[in-house]
Amino acid sequence: MLAPYDPRLPSGPPLAVPTAEHRLGTNDLGQDVLSHVIHGARGALIVAVVVALISTALSWMVGLAAGFLRPVEAPLMALCDLLLALPSIPLYLLIATLVGPSRRNLILMLALLSWPGFARVVRSIVIQARSAPHVEAARCLGATDARIVYHHLLPSTLNVLPTKLILTVRFAVFAEATLAFLGLAQSGTVSWGTMLSQAFSDPLLFSRPVWPWLVLPPCLAIMALILATTWLSSGLDSSQGVIG
Amino acid sequence: MIVRGELPRLTMRYLLLAVAVVLLNFFIPRLLPGNPLTGSAGDGLDVAAPLSAVAQEQLRAYYHLDEPMNGQLASYLSDLVHGDLGWSISRPAPVAALLVARLPWTLGLLLSALLISAVAGTALGVLAGWFPGRGRDRLLISVTAALSAIPEFLIAIGLLLAFAIGLEWFPLLGGRSVFPDFGSGVAGSARQILDIGWHLTLPATTLVLASAAGFLLIARDATAAVQSEPWLVVARAKGLPERQIALGHVLPNIALPLLTFFALRLGAVLGGALVVERVFGVPGLGLLAFEAIRARDYPVLQALFLLSSLGVLVVNFGTELVYLRLDRRRGPRLG
């Protein structure tokens, strides 16, 4: 669409410095770097948004369940503890190598492993709210459990969700780029991390005059996306008065 | 003083976590889709050569994969007790030996970076929080906010570009010089150590930059919070010099959250170290993992996961013990 060339096909001489046809030059396979950057943005955003949505939904539901349903509290919190205690990168490396690093698998893995921290936050909010006067009042008036959860506990957890969403977007961008940089991306996937990984697997990279055009565009793209999320979250904080 | 009742509870908790990690390490490859031997799920990792049918059969027998699940678990546990982590698929060596050979690099990088960032971060944090809201405070906070928004490998690439390529102060990659001629004797080994230190400066700096931010912010907030405490006013009224107030009064009071954070950061810094090693070509566990990913060397990745998880658990356990000892507030209440 926006990209001048198909990023998967060679479209010029390999390792060329920028010209009028290839604004950011070409990589070692003669693929257009600008097209890679543009397509990489799509991949990064898809991963980031889907992971953030699933992970936020999961942590919210787990937090609510653990805060309100006594029988599931202990096992859920034990699971949280376990997942939080594991060093994430070695775990990701193991799982992604086993199941294969397709985009769908990466999204599932990052989403299913990134909810515990925030689930605890939601749970502590629920526990605080559980004994708040307005909840006790509702209980005295004979409100059912479902009504209390829906009308009195749920709303108090809502205003921390945007923060979690944005933090997870940033986490997913980090994680996807890092894993791709370590070589965990499906071959043929166009992503910023893969671009860097490809550039760095050339032992003579820095002796070639073209290296800035291979290294800097993906770096700057990742930085720009992450800075954008940071500004978004600090803007959100100041508009809501949430300290995150 | 470790409060009675607290220690068994902690030990129990960490033992359970360790058992869970060991079991997880057993079940993850068995329950996830994909067959390591045929590489049926490993789309994209096509650097690895496919295994022949004979080799697959041998590996299946070697890893007891032809036995029922409980037999597999039993032999996994007994191997583990004997320190046997299996054979690497891509290299002719036992996995345990590979890990042990690479461990010192990663451990050295990790510990030096963690210690430096804890000390430097705390010191800067106390400086920033001493006069909250002043220019120094604001400058330090915005610099750390910017740094913490950058993934480790980008910081690493930035440092590489600036100091190894631009200024040529530090080597481009590797953990030591390729054709060393250090001479012999004490001077020779001293030069060798200096050489390694010179190679590890940029990787360690990367990790310090990435993880000092958290220490700084925590120390800063804690210091700013105690500025109006009565005991601090008393210390000032006694005419103690500021340095003595900082070291003798403020630091002990802000130590606990920093200690907790130290334990929390460990896993993250470990992940950072693995990534940074790939950028700088340091021959530690990270580079081993990178090579293992390309060769689909599952035993290596599995052992790396087990080792790092257990290592993090052990350090966290140690931290909690120190915490119990330091936190005097718990003493009278629980004892």
Short mmCIF file of N, CA and C in Angstrom, two decimals, chain B residues 112-184:
data_model
loop_
_atom_site.label_atom_id
_atom_site.label_comp_id
_atom_site.label_asym_id
_atom_site.label_seq_id
_atom_site.Cartn_x
_atom_site.Cartn_y
_atom_site.Cartn_z
N SER B 112 28.33 -7.72 37.75
CA SER B 112 28.97 -6.40 37.79
C SER B 112 27.96 -5.33 37.39
N ALA B 113 27.14 -5.62 36.35
CA ALA B 113 26.17 -4.62 35.93
C ALA B 113 25.14 -4.36 37.01
N LEU B 114 24.68 -5.43 37.66
CA LEU B 114 23.64 -5.27 38.68
C LEU B 114 24.18 -4.47 39.87
N LEU B 115 25.41 -4.80 40.29
CA LEU B 115 25.99 -4.10 41.44
C LEU B 115 26.21 -2.62 41.11
N ILE B 116 26.81 -2.36 39.94
CA ILE B 116 27.09 -0.97 39.58
C ILE B 116 25.79 -0.19 39.46
N SER B 117 24.78 -0.81 38.82
CA SER B 117 23.55 -0.03 38.64
C SER B 117 22.85 0.17 39.98
N ALA B 118 22.95 -0.81 40.89
CA ALA B 118 22.32 -0.62 42.20
C ALA B 118 23.00 0.52 42.95
N VAL B 119 24.32 0.50 42.98
CA VAL B 119 25.04 1.52 43.74
C VAL B 119 24.88 2.89 43.09
N ALA B 120 25.13 2.96 41.78
CA ALA B 120 25.06 4.25 41.11
C ALA B 120 23.62 4.78 41.11
N GLY B 121 22.66 3.88 40.83
CA GLY B 121 21.27 4.30 40.80
C GLY B 121 20.82 4.83 42.15
N THR B 122 21.21 4.11 43.23
CA THR B 122 20.82 4.56 44.56
C THR B 122 21.45 5.91 44.88
N ALA B 123 22.75 6.03 44.58
CA ALA B 123 23.42 7.29 44.89
C ALA B 123 22.77 8.46 44.15
N LEU B 124 22.53 8.28 42.86
CA LEU B 124 21.90 9.36 42.09
C LEU B 124 20.49 9.61 42.57
N GLY B 125 19.79 8.54 42.95
CA GLY B 125 18.42 8.69 43.43
C GLY B 125 18.37 9.49 44.72
N VAL B 126 19.31 9.21 45.63
CA VAL B 126 19.34 9.98 46.88
C VAL B 126 19.64 11.45 46.57
N LEU B 127 20.59 11.67 45.65
CA LEU B 127 20.92 13.05 45.26
C LEU B 127 19.71 13.75 44.69
N ALA B 128 18.95 13.02 43.83
CA ALA B 128 17.79 13.64 43.20
C ALA B 128 16.70 13.92 44.22
N GLY B 129 16.50 12.96 45.14
CA GLY B 129 15.39 13.10 46.08
C GLY B 129 15.70 14.02 47.24
N TRP B 130 16.96 14.42 47.39
CA TRP B 130 17.32 15.28 48.51
C TRP B 130 16.60 16.62 48.42
N PHE B 131 16.57 17.17 47.22
CA PHE B 131 15.82 18.41 46.99
C PHE B 131 14.79 18.14 45.91
N PRO B 132 13.68 17.48 46.24
CA PRO B 132 12.73 17.11 45.19
C PRO B 132 12.18 18.34 44.48
N GLY B 133 12.06 18.21 43.16
CA GLY B 133 11.46 19.30 42.39
C GLY B 133 12.46 20.30 41.84
N ARG B 134 13.71 20.25 42.35
CA ARG B 134 14.71 21.16 41.81
C ARG B 134 15.18 20.70 40.43
N GLY B 135 16.02 21.50 39.82
CA GLY B 135 16.48 21.19 38.47
C GLY B 135 17.18 19.86 38.35
N ARG B 136 18.05 19.55 39.34
CA ARG B 136 18.81 18.30 39.30
C ARG B 136 17.84 17.10 39.32
N ASP B 137 16.85 17.18 40.17
CA ASP B 137 15.85 16.13 40.29
C ASP B 137 15.14 15.93 38.96
N ARG B 138 14.68 17.03 38.39
CA ARG B 138 13.93 16.92 37.14
C ARG B 138 14.78 16.38 36.01
N LEU B 139 16.03 16.85 35.95
CA LEU B 139 16.93 16.39 34.88
C LEU B 139 17.13 14.87 34.99
N LEU B 140 17.47 14.40 36.22
CA LEU B 140 17.74 12.97 36.39
C LEU B 140 16.50 12.15 36.05
N ILE B 141 15.34 12.64 36.47
CA ILE B 141 14.12 11.86 36.21
C ILE B 141 13.83 11.79 34.72
N SER B 142 14.02 12.89 34.00
CA SER B 142 13.69 12.80 32.57
C SER B 142 14.71 11.94 31.82
N VAL B 143 15.99 12.01 32.24
CA VAL B 143 16.98 11.14 31.59
C VAL B 143 16.64 9.68 31.82
N THR B 144 16.29 9.31 33.06
CA THR B 144 15.97 7.91 33.34
C THR B 144 14.70 7.49 32.62
N ALA B 145 13.73 8.38 32.55
CA ALA B 145 12.50 8.01 31.85
C ALA B 145 12.81 7.69 30.40
N ALA B 146 13.69 8.50 29.79
CA ALA B 146 14.05 8.26 28.40
C ALA B 146 14.80 6.93 28.27
N LEU B 147 15.74 6.68 29.20
CA LEU B 147 16.53 5.45 29.10
C LEU B 147 15.67 4.21 29.29
N SER B 148 14.72 4.29 30.23
CA SER B 148 13.93 3.09 30.50
C SER B 148 12.95 2.82 29.37
N ALA B 149 12.81 3.76 28.44
CA ALA B 149 11.90 3.54 27.32
C ALA B 149 12.60 2.90 26.14
N ILE B 150 13.87 2.54 26.30
CA ILE B 150 14.61 1.97 25.18
C ILE B 150 14.94 0.52 25.50
N PRO B 151 14.66 -0.42 24.60
CA PRO B 151 15.04 -1.80 24.86
C PRO B 151 16.56 -1.94 24.93
N GLU B 152 17.00 -2.94 25.70
CA GLU B 152 18.45 -3.11 25.92
C GLU B 152 19.23 -3.18 24.61
N PHE B 153 18.69 -3.91 23.64
CA PHE B 153 19.54 -4.12 22.47
C PHE B 153 19.70 -2.85 21.66
N LEU B 154 18.75 -1.92 21.80
CA LEU B 154 18.93 -0.64 21.12
C LEU B 154 19.98 0.21 21.82
N ILE B 155 19.95 0.20 23.18
CA ILE B 155 21.02 0.90 23.91
C ILE B 155 22.36 0.33 23.50
N ALA B 156 22.40 -1.02 23.42
CA ALA B 156 23.65 -1.68 23.07
C ALA B 156 24.12 -1.24 21.69
N ILE B 157 23.20 -1.20 20.73
CA ILE B 157 23.59 -0.80 19.38
C ILE B 157 24.04 0.65 19.37
N GLY B 158 23.35 1.48 20.15
CA GLY B 158 23.73 2.89 20.23
C GLY B 158 25.15 3.04 20.76
N LEU B 159 25.45 2.33 21.86
CA LEU B 159 26.80 2.41 22.44
C LEU B 159 27.84 1.88 21.46
N LEU B 160 27.46 0.80 20.79
CA LEU B 160 28.37 0.19 19.81
C LEU B 160 28.71 1.20 18.72
N LEU B 161 27.66 1.87 18.22
CA LEU B 161 27.88 2.84 17.16
C LEU B 161 28.74 3.99 17.65
N ALA B 162 28.46 4.46 18.87
CA ALA B 162 29.16 5.65 19.35
C ALA B 162 30.60 5.34 19.74
N PHE B 163 30.80 4.29 20.55
CA PHE B 163 32.11 4.12 21.18
C PHE B 163 33.00 3.09 20.50
N ALA B 164 32.40 2.15 19.78
CA ALA B 164 33.25 1.16 19.12
C ALA B 164 33.51 1.54 17.67
N ILE B 165 32.51 2.15 17.01
CA ILE B 165 32.68 2.48 15.60
C ILE B 165 33.05 3.94 15.43
N GLY B 166 32.32 4.83 16.12
CA GLY B 166 32.61 6.25 15.98
C GLY B 166 33.95 6.61 16.58
N LEU B 167 34.09 6.37 17.89
CA LEU B 167 35.30 6.82 18.58
C LEU B 167 36.40 5.77 18.60
N GLU B 168 36.02 4.51 18.33
CA GLU B 168 36.98 3.40 18.32
C GLU B 168 37.72 3.26 19.64
N TRP B 169 37.03 3.55 20.76
CA TRP B 169 37.65 3.38 22.07
C TRP B 169 37.60 1.93 22.51
N PHE B 170 36.53 1.24 22.09
CA PHE B 170 36.33 -0.12 22.58
C PHE B 170 36.21 -1.07 21.40
N PRO B 171 36.47 -2.36 21.64
CA PRO B 171 36.42 -3.32 20.53
C PRO B 171 35.00 -3.54 20.04
N LEU B 172 34.89 -3.97 18.79
CA LEU B 172 33.60 -4.14 18.15
C LEU B 172 32.87 -5.33 18.71
N LEU B 173 33.55 -6.45 18.86
CA LEU B 173 32.86 -7.62 19.41
C LEU B 173 33.84 -8.60 20.02
N GLY B 174 33.27 -9.60 20.68
CA GLY B 174 34.09 -10.62 21.31
C GLY B 174 34.25 -10.35 22.79
N GLY B 175 34.75 -11.36 23.50
CA GLY B 175 34.95 -11.22 24.93
C GLY B 175 36.42 -11.03 25.29
N ARG B 176 37.28 -11.28 24.30
CA ARG B 176 38.71 -11.09 24.54
C ARG B 176 39.39 -10.92 23.19
N SER B 177 40.65 -10.49 23.19
CA SER B 177 41.36 -10.30 21.93
C SER B 177 41.55 -11.64 21.24
N VAL B 178 41.54 -11.61 19.90
CA VAL B 178 41.55 -12.87 19.15
C VAL B 178 42.93 -13.50 19.13
N PHE B 179 43.94 -12.73 18.90
CA PHE B 179 45.30 -13.28 18.88
C PHE B 179 46.10 -12.63 20.01
N PRO B 180 45.86 -13.10 21.23
CA PRO B 180 46.44 -12.37 22.36
C PRO B 180 47.93 -12.67 22.51
N ASP B 181 48.68 -11.66 22.90
CA ASP B 181 50.07 -11.86 23.28
C ASP B 181 50.29 -11.03 24.53
N PHE B 182 49.98 -11.66 25.67
CA PHE B 182 50.00 -10.91 26.92
C PHE B 182 51.31 -11.04 27.66
N GLY B 183 52.19 -11.92 27.18
CA GLY B 183 53.38 -12.19 27.96
C GLY B 183 53.02 -13.16 29.07
N SER B 184 53.97 -13.46 29.92
CA SER B 184 53.70 -14.46 30.96
C SER B 184 53.79 -13.81 32.33
#
